[in-house]
Amino acid sequence: VYIDDLVDGFLKAMTAPQAAGQTFIFAGPEYIPLRDYVALAAKTINTRAPGWSVPYGLMYGAAVVCETLSRLIGIRPP
């Protein structure tokens, strides 16, 4: 998040009575797709962005299995 957007968000949250006890997501005025964000981060550190991605459904399923197995054997999931 751009610092000016973060400061604006804090100021608005501090001055709005209905904001007390609420949770906020601070962001800029435009949406940046994750793929573009990762590409920019890779460019910043002079490396290539990953050329592949894992489908959400597959990762979600893996996370459910991981958490279930972790609970069964009594450890914290990674």
XYZ file of C-alpha atoms in Angstrom, residues 11-70:
60
model
C -6.778 9.536 9.635
C -10.260 8.602 8.419
C -10.459 5.678 10.851
C -9.358 7.862 13.785
C -11.965 10.538 13.091
C -15.010 8.393 12.293
C -16.915 7.309 15.434
C -18.395 4.295 13.615
C -14.855 3.021 12.923
C -14.184 2.083 16.557
C -13.523 -1.636 16.905
C -13.712 -2.292 13.166
C -11.186 -3.974 10.864
C -9.938 -2.214 7.741
C -8.097 -3.045 4.563
C -6.112 -0.069 3.329
C -5.408 0.072 -0.385
C -4.965 2.479 -3.234
C -7.611 3.630 -5.680
C -6.870 0.981 -8.294
C -6.777 -2.807 -8.193
C -3.484 -4.504 -9.087
C -3.810 -8.172 -10.131
C -1.606 -10.533 -8.131
C 0.276 -11.583 -11.268
C 1.233 -7.925 -11.934
C 2.193 -7.405 -8.294
C 4.471 -10.460 -8.340
C 6.018 -9.343 -11.655
C 6.775 -5.910 -10.202
C 8.288 -7.435 -7.056
C 10.475 -9.736 -9.180
C 11.605 -6.829 -11.362
C 12.458 -4.821 -8.237
C 14.855 -7.519 -7.031
C 16.198 -8.205 -10.541
C 14.826 -11.697 -10.975
C 12.214 -13.397 -13.144
C 8.631 -13.775 -11.990
C 7.343 -17.355 -11.800
C 5.922 -18.471 -15.125
C 3.388 -20.803 -13.566
C 0.662 -20.755 -10.945
C -1.279 -23.310 -8.962
C -5.081 -23.241 -9.258
C -6.909 -21.915 -6.191
C -9.062 -25.037 -5.803
C -6.040 -27.320 -5.736
C -4.249 -25.208 -3.105
C -7.400 -24.889 -1.017
C -7.842 -28.664 -1.048
C -4.198 -29.177 -0.074
C -4.602 -26.691 2.792
C -7.683 -28.520 4.118
C -5.849 -31.856 4.016
C -2.761 -30.347 5.681
C -4.770 -28.749 8.494
C -6.836 -31.891 9.060
C -3.757 -34.148 9.222
C -1.982 -31.675 11.493
